[in-house]
Coordinates of C-alpha atoms and ligand atoms in Angstrom, one line a residue:
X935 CA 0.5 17.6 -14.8
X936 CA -2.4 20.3 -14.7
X937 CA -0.2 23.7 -13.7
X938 CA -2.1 24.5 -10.6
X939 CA -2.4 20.7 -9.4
X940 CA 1.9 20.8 -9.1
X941 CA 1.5 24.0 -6.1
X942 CA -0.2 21.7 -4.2
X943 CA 0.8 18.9 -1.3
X944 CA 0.7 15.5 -1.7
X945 CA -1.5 13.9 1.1
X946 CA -0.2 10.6 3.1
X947 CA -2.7 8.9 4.7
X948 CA -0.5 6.9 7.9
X949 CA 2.6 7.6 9.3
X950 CA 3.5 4.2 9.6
X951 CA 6.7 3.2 8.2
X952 CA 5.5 3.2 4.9
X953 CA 3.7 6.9 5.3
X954 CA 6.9 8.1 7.0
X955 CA 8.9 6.6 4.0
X956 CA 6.8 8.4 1.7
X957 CA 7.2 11.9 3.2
X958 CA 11.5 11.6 3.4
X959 CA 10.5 10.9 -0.3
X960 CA 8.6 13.3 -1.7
X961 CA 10.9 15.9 0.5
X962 CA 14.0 15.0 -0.9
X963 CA 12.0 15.9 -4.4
X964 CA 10.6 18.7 -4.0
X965 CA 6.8 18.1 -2.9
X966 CA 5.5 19.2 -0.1
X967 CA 3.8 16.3 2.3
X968 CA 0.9 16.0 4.4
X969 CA 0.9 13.3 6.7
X970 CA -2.4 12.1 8.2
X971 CA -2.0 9.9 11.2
X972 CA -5.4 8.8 12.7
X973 CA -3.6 8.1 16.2
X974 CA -1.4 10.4 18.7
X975 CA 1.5 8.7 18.0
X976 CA 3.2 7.5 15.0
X977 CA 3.7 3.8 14.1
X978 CA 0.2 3.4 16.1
X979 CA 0.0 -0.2 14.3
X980 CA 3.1 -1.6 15.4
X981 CA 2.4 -0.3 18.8
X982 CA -0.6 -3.0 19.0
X983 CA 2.2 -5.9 18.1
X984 CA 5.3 -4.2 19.8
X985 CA 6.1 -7.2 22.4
X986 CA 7.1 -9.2 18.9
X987 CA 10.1 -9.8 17.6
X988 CA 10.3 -9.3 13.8
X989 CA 11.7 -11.9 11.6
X990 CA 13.8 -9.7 9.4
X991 CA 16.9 -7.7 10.8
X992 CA 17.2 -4.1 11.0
X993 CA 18.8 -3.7 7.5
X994 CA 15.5 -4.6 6.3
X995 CA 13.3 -2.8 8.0
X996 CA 14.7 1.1 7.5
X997 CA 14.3 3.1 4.6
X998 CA 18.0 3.9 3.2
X999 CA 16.9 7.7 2.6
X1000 CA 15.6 7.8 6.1
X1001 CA 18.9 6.5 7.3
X1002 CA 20.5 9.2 5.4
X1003 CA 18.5 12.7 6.9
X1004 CA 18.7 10.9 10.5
X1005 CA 22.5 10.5 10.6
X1006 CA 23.9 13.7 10.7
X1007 CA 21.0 14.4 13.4
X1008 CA 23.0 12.2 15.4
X1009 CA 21.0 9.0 15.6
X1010 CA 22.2 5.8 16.2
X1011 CA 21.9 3.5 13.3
X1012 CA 21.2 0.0 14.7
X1013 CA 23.4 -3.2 14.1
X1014 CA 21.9 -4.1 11.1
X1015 CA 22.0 -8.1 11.7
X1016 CA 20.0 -7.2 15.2
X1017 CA 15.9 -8.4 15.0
X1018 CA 14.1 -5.6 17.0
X1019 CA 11.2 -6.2 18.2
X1020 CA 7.9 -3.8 17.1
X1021 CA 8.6 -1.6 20.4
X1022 CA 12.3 -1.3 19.3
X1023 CA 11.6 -0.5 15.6
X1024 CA 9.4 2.5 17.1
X1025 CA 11.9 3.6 19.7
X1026 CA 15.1 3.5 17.4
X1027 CA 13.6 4.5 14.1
X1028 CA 9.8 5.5 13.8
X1029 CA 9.8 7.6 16.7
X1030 CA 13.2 9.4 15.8
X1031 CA 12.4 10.2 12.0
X1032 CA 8.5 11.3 12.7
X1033 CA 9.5 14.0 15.4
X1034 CA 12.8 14.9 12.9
X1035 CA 12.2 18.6 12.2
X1036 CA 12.3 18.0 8.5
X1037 CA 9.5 15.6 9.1
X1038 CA 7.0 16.7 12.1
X1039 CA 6.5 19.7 10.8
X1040 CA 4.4 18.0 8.3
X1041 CA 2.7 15.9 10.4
X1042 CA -0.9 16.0 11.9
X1043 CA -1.2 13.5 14.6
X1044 CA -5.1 12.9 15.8
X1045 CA -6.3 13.4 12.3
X1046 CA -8.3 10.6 10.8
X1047 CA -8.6 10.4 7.2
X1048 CA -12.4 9.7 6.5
X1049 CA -12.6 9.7 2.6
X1050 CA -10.8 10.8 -0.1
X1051 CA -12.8 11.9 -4.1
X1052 CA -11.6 14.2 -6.4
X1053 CA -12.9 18.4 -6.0
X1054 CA -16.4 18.8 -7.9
X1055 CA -15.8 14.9 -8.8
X1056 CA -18.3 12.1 -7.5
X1057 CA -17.2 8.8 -8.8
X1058 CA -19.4 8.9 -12.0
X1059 CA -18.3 12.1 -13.3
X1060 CA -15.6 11.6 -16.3
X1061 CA -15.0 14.9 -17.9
X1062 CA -11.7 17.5 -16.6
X1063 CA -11.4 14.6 -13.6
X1064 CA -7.7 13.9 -14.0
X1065 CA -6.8 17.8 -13.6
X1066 CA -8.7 17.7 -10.6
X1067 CA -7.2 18.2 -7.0
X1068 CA -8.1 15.5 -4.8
X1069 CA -10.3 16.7 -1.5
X1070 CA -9.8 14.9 2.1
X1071 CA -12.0 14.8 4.5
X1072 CA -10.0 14.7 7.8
X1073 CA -11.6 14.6 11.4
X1074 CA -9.3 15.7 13.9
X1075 CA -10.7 16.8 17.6
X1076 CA -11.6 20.4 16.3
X1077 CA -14.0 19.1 14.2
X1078 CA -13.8 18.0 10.0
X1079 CA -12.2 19.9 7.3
X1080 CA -11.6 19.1 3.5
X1081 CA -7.8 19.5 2.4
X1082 CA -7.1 19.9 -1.2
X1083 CA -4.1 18.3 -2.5
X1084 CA -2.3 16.7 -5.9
X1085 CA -1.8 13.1 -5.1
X1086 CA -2.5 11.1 -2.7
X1087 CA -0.4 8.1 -1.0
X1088 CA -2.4 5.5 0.8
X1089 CA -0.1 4.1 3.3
X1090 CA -3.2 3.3 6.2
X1091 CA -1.8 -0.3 6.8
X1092 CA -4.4 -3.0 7.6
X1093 CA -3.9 -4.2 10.9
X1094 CA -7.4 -2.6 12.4
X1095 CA -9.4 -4.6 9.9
X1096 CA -8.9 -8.1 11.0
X1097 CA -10.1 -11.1 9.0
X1098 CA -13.1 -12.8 10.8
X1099 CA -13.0 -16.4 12.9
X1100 CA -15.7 -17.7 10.1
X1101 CA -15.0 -19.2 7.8
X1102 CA -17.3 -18.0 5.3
X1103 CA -15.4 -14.8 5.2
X1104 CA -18.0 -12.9 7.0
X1105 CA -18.3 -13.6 11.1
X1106 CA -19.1 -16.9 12.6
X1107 CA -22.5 -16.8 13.9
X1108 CA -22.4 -15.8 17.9
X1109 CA -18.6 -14.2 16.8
X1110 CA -19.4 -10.7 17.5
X1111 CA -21.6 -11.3 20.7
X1112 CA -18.5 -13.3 21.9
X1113 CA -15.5 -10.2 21.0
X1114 CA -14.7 -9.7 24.6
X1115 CA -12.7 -13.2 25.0
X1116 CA -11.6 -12.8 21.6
X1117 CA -8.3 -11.3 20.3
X1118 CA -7.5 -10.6 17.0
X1119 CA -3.9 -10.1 16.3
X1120 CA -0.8 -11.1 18.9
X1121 CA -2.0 -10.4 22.2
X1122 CA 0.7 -9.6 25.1
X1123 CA 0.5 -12.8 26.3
X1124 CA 3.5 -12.6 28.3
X1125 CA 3.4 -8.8 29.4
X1126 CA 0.1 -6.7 29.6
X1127 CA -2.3 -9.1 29.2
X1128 CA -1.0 -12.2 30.9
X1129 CA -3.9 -12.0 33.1
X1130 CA -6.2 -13.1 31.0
X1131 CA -4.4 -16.0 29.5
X1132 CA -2.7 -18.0 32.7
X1133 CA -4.6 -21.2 33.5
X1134 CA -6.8 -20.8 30.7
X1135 CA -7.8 -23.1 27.7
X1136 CA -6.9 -20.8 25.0
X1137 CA -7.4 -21.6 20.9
X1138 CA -5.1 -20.1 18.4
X1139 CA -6.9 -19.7 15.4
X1140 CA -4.5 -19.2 11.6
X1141 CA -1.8 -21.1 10.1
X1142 CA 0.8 -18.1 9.8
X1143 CA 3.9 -16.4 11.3
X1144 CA 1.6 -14.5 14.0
X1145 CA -0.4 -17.9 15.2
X1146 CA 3.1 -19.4 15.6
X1147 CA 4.4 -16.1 18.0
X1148 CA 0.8 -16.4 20.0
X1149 CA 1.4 -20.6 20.5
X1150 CA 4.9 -20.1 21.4
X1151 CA 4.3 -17.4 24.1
X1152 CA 1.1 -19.7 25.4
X1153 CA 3.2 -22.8 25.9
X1154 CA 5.5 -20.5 27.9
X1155 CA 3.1 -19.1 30.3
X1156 CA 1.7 -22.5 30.2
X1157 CA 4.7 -23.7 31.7
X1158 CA 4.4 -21.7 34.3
X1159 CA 0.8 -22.3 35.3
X1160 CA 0.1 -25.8 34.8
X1161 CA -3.9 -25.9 34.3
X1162 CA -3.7 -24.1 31.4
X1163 CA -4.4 -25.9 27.9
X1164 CA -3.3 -24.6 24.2
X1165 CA -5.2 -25.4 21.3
X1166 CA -4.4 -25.0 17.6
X1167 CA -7.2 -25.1 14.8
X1168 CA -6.1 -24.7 11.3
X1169 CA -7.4 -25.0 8.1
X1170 CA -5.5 -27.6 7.0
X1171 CA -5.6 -31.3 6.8
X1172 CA -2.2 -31.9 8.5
X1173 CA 0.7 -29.3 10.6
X1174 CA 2.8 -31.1 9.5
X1175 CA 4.4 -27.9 7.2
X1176 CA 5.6 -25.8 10.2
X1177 CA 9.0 -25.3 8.6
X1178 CA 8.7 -23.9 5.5
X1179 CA 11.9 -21.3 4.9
X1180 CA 15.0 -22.8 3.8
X1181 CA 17.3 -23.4 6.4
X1182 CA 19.8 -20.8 4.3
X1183 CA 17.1 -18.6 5.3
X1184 CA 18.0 -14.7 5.1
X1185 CA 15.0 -13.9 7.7
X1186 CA 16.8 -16.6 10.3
X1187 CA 14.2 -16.1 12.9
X1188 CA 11.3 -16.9 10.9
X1189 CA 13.3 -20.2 10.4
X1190 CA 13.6 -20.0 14.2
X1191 CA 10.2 -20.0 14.8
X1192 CA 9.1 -22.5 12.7
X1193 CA 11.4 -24.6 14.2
X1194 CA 10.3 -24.1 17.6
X1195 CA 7.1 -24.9 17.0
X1196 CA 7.7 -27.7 15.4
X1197 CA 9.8 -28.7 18.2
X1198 CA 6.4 -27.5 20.6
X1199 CA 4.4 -30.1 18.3
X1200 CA 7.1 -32.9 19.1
X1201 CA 6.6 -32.7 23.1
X1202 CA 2.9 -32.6 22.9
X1203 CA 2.7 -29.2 24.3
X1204 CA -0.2 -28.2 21.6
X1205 CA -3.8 -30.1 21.0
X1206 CA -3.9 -29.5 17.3
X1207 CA -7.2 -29.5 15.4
X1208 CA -7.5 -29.6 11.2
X1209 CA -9.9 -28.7 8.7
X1210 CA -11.2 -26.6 10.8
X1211 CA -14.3 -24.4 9.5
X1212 CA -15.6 -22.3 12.3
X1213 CA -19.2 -21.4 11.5
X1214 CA -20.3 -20.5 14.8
X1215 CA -19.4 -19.8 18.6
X1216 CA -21.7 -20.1 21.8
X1217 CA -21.1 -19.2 24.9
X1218 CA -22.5 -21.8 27.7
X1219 CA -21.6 -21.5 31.2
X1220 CA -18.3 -18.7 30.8
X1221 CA -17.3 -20.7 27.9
X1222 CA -17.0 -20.4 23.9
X1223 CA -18.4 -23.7 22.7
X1224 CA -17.0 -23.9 18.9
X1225 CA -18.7 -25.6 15.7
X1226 CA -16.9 -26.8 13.4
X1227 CA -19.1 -28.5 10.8
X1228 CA -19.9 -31.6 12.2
X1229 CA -17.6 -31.0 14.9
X1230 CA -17.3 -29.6 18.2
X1231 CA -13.9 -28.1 19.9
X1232 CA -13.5 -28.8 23.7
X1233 CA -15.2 -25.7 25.6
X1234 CA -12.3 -23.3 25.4
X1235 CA -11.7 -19.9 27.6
X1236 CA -10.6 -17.6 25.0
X1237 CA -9.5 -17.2 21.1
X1238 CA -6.6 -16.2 19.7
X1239 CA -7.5 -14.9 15.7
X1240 CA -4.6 -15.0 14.1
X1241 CA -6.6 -15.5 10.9
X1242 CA -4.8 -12.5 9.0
X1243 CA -6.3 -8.9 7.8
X1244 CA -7.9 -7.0 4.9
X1245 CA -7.4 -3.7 3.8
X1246 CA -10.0 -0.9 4.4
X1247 CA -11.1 0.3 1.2
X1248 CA -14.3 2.3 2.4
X1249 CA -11.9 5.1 2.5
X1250 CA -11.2 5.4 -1.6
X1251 CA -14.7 4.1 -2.3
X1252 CA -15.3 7.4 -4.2
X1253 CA -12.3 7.1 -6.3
X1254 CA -11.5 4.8 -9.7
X1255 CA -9.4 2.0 -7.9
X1256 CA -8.6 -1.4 -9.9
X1257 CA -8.0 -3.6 -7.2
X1258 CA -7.7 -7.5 -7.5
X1259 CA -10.9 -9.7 -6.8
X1260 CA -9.6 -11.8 -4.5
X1261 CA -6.7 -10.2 -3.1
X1262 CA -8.2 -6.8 -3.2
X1263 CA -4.2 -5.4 -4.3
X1264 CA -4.4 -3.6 -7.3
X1265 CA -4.9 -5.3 -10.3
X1266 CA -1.2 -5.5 -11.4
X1267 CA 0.1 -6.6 -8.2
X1268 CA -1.9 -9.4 -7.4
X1269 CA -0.3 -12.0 -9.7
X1270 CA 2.7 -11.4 -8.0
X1271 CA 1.6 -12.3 -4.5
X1272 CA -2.2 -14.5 -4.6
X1273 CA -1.3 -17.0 -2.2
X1274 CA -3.6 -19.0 -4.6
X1275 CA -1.7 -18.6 -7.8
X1276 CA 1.8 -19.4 -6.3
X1277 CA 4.3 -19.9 -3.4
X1278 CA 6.7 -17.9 -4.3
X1279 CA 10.1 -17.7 -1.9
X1280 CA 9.9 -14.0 -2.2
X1281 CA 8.1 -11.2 -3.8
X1282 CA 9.9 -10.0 -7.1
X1283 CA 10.4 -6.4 -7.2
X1284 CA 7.6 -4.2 -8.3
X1285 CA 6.8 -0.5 -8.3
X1286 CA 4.7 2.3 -10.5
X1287 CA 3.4 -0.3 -13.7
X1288 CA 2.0 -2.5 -10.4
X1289 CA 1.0 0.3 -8.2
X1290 CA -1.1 2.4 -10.3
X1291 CA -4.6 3.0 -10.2
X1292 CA -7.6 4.7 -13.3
X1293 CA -7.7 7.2 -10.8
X1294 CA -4.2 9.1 -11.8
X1295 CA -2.5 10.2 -8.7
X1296 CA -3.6 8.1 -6.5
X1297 CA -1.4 5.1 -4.8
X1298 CA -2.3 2.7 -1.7
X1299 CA 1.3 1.7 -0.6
X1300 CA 2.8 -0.8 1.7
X1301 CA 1.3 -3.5 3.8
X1302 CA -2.4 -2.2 2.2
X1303 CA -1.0 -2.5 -1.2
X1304 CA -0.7 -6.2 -0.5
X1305 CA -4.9 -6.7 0.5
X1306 CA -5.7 -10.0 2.1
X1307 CA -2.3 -11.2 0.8
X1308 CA 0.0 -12.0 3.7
X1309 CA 3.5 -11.8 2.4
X1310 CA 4.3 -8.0 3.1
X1311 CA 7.8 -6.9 4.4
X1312 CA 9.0 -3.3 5.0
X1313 CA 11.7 -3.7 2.6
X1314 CA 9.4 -4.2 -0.5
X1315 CA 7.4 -1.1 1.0
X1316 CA 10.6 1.3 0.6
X1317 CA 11.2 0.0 -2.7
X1318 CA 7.6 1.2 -3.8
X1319 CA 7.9 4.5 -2.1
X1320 CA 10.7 5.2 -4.2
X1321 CA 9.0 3.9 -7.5
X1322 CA 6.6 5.8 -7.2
X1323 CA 7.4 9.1 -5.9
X1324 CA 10.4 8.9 -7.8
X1325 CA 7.5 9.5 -10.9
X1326 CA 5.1 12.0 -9.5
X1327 CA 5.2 15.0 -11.7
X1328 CA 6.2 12.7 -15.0
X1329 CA 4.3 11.5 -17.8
X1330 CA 4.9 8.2 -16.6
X1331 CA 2.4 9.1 -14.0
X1332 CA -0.1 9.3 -17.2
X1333 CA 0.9 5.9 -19.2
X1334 CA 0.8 3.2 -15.6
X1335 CA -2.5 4.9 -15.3
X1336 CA -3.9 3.5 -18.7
X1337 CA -2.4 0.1 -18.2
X1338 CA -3.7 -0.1 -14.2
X1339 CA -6.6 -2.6 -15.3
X1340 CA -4.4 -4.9 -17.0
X1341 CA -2.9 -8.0 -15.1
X1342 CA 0.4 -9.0 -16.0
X1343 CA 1.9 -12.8 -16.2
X1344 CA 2.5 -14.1 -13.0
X1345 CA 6.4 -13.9 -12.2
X1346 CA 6.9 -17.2 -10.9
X1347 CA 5.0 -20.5 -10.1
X1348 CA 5.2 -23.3 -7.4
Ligands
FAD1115 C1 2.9 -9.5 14.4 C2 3.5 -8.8 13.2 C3 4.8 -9.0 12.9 C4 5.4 -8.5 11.7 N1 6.7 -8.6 11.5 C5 7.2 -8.1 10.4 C6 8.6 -8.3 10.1 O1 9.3 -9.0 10.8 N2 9.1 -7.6 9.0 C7 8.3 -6.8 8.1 O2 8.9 -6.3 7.2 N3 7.0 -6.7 8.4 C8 6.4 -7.3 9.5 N4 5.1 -7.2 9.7 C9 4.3 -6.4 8.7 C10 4.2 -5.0 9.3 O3 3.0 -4.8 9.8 C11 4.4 -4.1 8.2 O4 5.7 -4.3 7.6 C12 4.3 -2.6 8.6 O5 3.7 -2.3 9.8 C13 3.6 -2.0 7.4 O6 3.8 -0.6 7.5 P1 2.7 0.3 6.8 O7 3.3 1.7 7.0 O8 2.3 -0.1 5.5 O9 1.4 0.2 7.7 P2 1.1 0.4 9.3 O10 2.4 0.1 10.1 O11 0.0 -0.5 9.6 O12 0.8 1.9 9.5 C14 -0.5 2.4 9.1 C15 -0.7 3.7 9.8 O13 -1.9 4.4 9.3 C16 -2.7 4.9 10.4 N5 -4.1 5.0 9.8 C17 -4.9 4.0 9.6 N6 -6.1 4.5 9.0 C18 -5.9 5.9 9.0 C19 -6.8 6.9 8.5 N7 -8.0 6.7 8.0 N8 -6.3 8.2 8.6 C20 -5.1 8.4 9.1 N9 -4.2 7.5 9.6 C21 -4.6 6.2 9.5 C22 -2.5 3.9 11.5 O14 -2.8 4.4 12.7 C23 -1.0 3.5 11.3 O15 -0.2 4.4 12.1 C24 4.5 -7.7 10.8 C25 3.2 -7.5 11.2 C26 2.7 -8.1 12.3 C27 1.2 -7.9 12.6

C-alpha cells in the first residue's frame, strides 16, 4: 500500500453490528476507525424491528472480539442459548460496545454518509487511482465536509430501502399515493402501533421469516378484537411450505415459527391468497382496493410489506463496484446465496476472494453485502469483518482485487 494511504483512517459507514464489528477489528490491528452512523443512536436499524424476537441465540449474534474488550469492562455476557429480541440485542450488546471508550471515541453519531469516490478521481479516471485516498462526503447538522481516508467498509445495512408491493420490481401503480396505510417491514403490531391494526382487515404481503412474525402478532391482536380479518398474499401457488428448517434445527425458533403458522393455517385463522402479482392499489371509500392480474383482493384497511429489501448503492455510484446482476452482492458472492441458483441449508463460509471489489480498498459488509438476497445472519457478518480486516495493509488486498469480476462455482445445489 501507497506510504501515505497507511497514516490514514479507515472509514465505516454504519454502526450497526456489522460497522461496530469492523471498528473492534481494525482496533485490535492497528488502524484507526471512523464510524459514520447516519442516526443518533447506534443499531438505528434494529431499533425499527426491536419488538422481534430473533431466531438465532445470542452465541450467534456477538462478535467474539467484541466479547473479548467488553468483559473485563464488566459487561454481562448473555446466556448464549437465550433468543433476544432486537431491543435486547441493542440494550445488552450494541448499546454497551458503541459507548465503550475504546469505541465512542471513534464514533460520529448524526453523520450521514452521502457518497464516497476516490480524491482527484471521478469514476472514469484510471491512472495513480489505486494510491488514491478515498474522500467522504458526510452531512452532519453543522453542515457537509469531505473526510479523506484509506479504505473504506460499507456496513450501511439495507433495511431503509424496502422492496416495493409491485410486482414488477418497481411500485404498484397507486402504491406510493397509498404509503400512509402501508408498512414496510414488522410493524409493532402488538406495542406502539396496535392502534392502527385492531379491528382492521390487514394484508401481509411476502413469503419470509418477517411475514410470518407480522401474521402471527395479527392473529393475536385478532383474538382479541374479533372484527378484525388477516389476509396473506404470496407469490406462490400453494403455503403449503411453511416449515422449511429441519426439525434438528440450530436456529429452533425459526423452526418455531414456521410451525406456528402452520398451526395458524390449520384453524383457519388466515385467508390466504396465491400467485399473487400486485400491479396496482386504489383507494375507494378509506379502503386499498388491490389488483392482482385478473383478480381483485377483498377491500382491505392496511398492508403489511414484508416483501424484503435492497441495498442502497447510490452511495458508491462513483466507485468501481462488481456487484451481481440480480442479486446486486458482489460478483463473487452471489453464487453462494441467489435464491435462484440454489436452496442452500446455510451459507458456506466466505470472506476477502468474495468480498472484494475493482475498486481496491473498498468492501460493503454484512447484511448489504448480501443485496436483495434474504439469507443474512450476524454470524456470517463477523466472519467477514475478520477476513477482511484481517488483510488490510497486505498484498492480498491487491490479488482479490483482480479476481473481483470473476464468479466462482456455486458451492452447493438443491
Ligand atoms: C425482522 C428482522 C429479524 C431479523 N432477525 C435476525 C436474526 O435472528 N439473526 C440474524 O443474524 N439476523 C437477523 N436479521 C438480519 C439483521 O438485520 C442483520 O443481521 C443486522 O441488522 C445486519 O447488521 P448490519 O450491521 O449489516 O446492518 P444494520 O443493522 O442495518 O446497520 C446499518 C447501520 O447503518 C446506518 N446507515 C445507513 N445508511 C447510512 C449512511 N449513509 N451513513 C451513515 N450511516 C448509515 C443505519 O442507520 C444503521 O445503523 C433480522 C432482520 C430483520 C429485519
Amino acid at each position: 500500500m501507497h506510504k501515505e494511504l497507511t497514516n490514514l483512517p479507515v472509514a465505516v459507514i454504519g454502526a450497526g453490528p456489522i460497522g461496530l464489528s469492523a471498528a473492534v477489528q481494525l482496533l485490535k490491528r492497528g488502524f484507526t476507525p471512523v464510524l459514520f452512523e447516519a442516526s443518533n443512536q447506534a443499531g438505528a436499524n434494529i431499533a425499527r424491528w426491536g419488538h422481534v424476537r430473533m431466531f438465532s441465540p445470542w452465541a450467534y449474534n456477538v462478535d467474539p472480539a467484541a466479547a473479548e474488550l467488553l468483559k473485563p469492562n464488566g459487561w454481562n455476557e448473555p446466556t448464549a442459548t437465550d433468543f433476544p429480541t432486537g431491543n435486547e440485542l441493542l440494550e445488552q450488546y450494541i448499546t454497551p460496545l458503541a459507548s465503550h471508550p475504546e469505541i465512542s471515541p471513534h464514533l460520529h453519531l448524526n453523520t450521514r454518509v452521502k457518497s464516497v469516490s476516490r480524491l482527484n478521481h471521478d469514476l472514469l479516471r484510471t491512472e495513480g487511482r489505486d494510491k488514491a485516498p478515498f474522500v467522504l462526503r458526510v452531512s452532519n447538522p453543522d453542515g457537509e465536509q469531505d473526510m479523506i481516508v484509506q479504505a473504506v467498509i460499507d456496513a450501511s445495512g439495507t433495511y431503509q430501502t424496502p422492496n416495493w408491493l409491485g410486482t414488477h420490481g418497481i411500485p404498484a401503480l397507486g402504491e406510493t399515493e397509498a404509503k400512509e396505510a402501508i408498512a414496510y417491514g414488522v410493524p409493532n403490531i402488538l406495542g406502539s402501533e396496535r392502534e392502527q391494526y385492531k379491528n382492521r382487515t390487514v394484508l401481509v404481503v411476502g413469503g419470509g421469516h418477517s411475514a410470518f412474525n407480522a401474521l402471527q402478532d395479527l392473529v393475536q391482536l385478532a383474538d382479541e378484537h374479533k372484527d378484525m380479518r388477516v389476509l396473506w398474499g404470496v407469490r406462490n401457488s400453494s403455503v403449503n411450505n411453511v416449515v422449511r428448517s429441519p426439525e434438528n434445527d440450530e436456529l429452533q425458533e425459526r423452526r418455531r415459527l414456521e410451525v406456528r403458522i402452520q398451526e395458524l393455517l390449520e384453524q383457519g385463522k388466515i385467508e390466504v391468497f396465491t400467485e399473487l402479482e400486485i400491479e396496482a392499489i386504489q383507494q375507494e371509500n378509506g379502503k386499498l382496493i388491490i389488483q392482482s392480474g385478473s383478480k381483485t383482493l377483498p377491500p382491505v384497511d392496511r398492508i403489511i410489506a414484508a416483501t424484503g429489501f435492497r441495498p442502497n448503492l447510490n452511495l458508491l455510484a462513483e466507485l468501481r463496484t462488481s456487484l451481481d446482476p440480480a442479486t446486486q452482492s458482489p460478483t463473487r458472492l452471489a453464487p453462494l446465496i441467489d435464491p435462484n441458483q440454489h436452496s442452500c441449508g446455510s451459507v458456506p463460509e466466505h470472506g476477502l476472494a468474495e468480498l472484494s471489489h475493482p475498486e481496491l480498498g473498498l468492501f460493503i459488509l454484512g447484511i448489504k453485502s448480501y443485496g436483495r438476497a434474504p439469507t443474512f445472519l450476524l454470524r456470517t457478518g463477523y466472519k467477514q469483518v475478520l477476513s477482511v480486516v484481517s488483510a488490510l495493509g497486505t498484498d492480498c488486498i491487491a490479488t482479490a482485487a483482480q479476481a473481483s469480476t470473476t464468479p466462482t462455482p456455486l458451492a452447493c445445489q438443491g
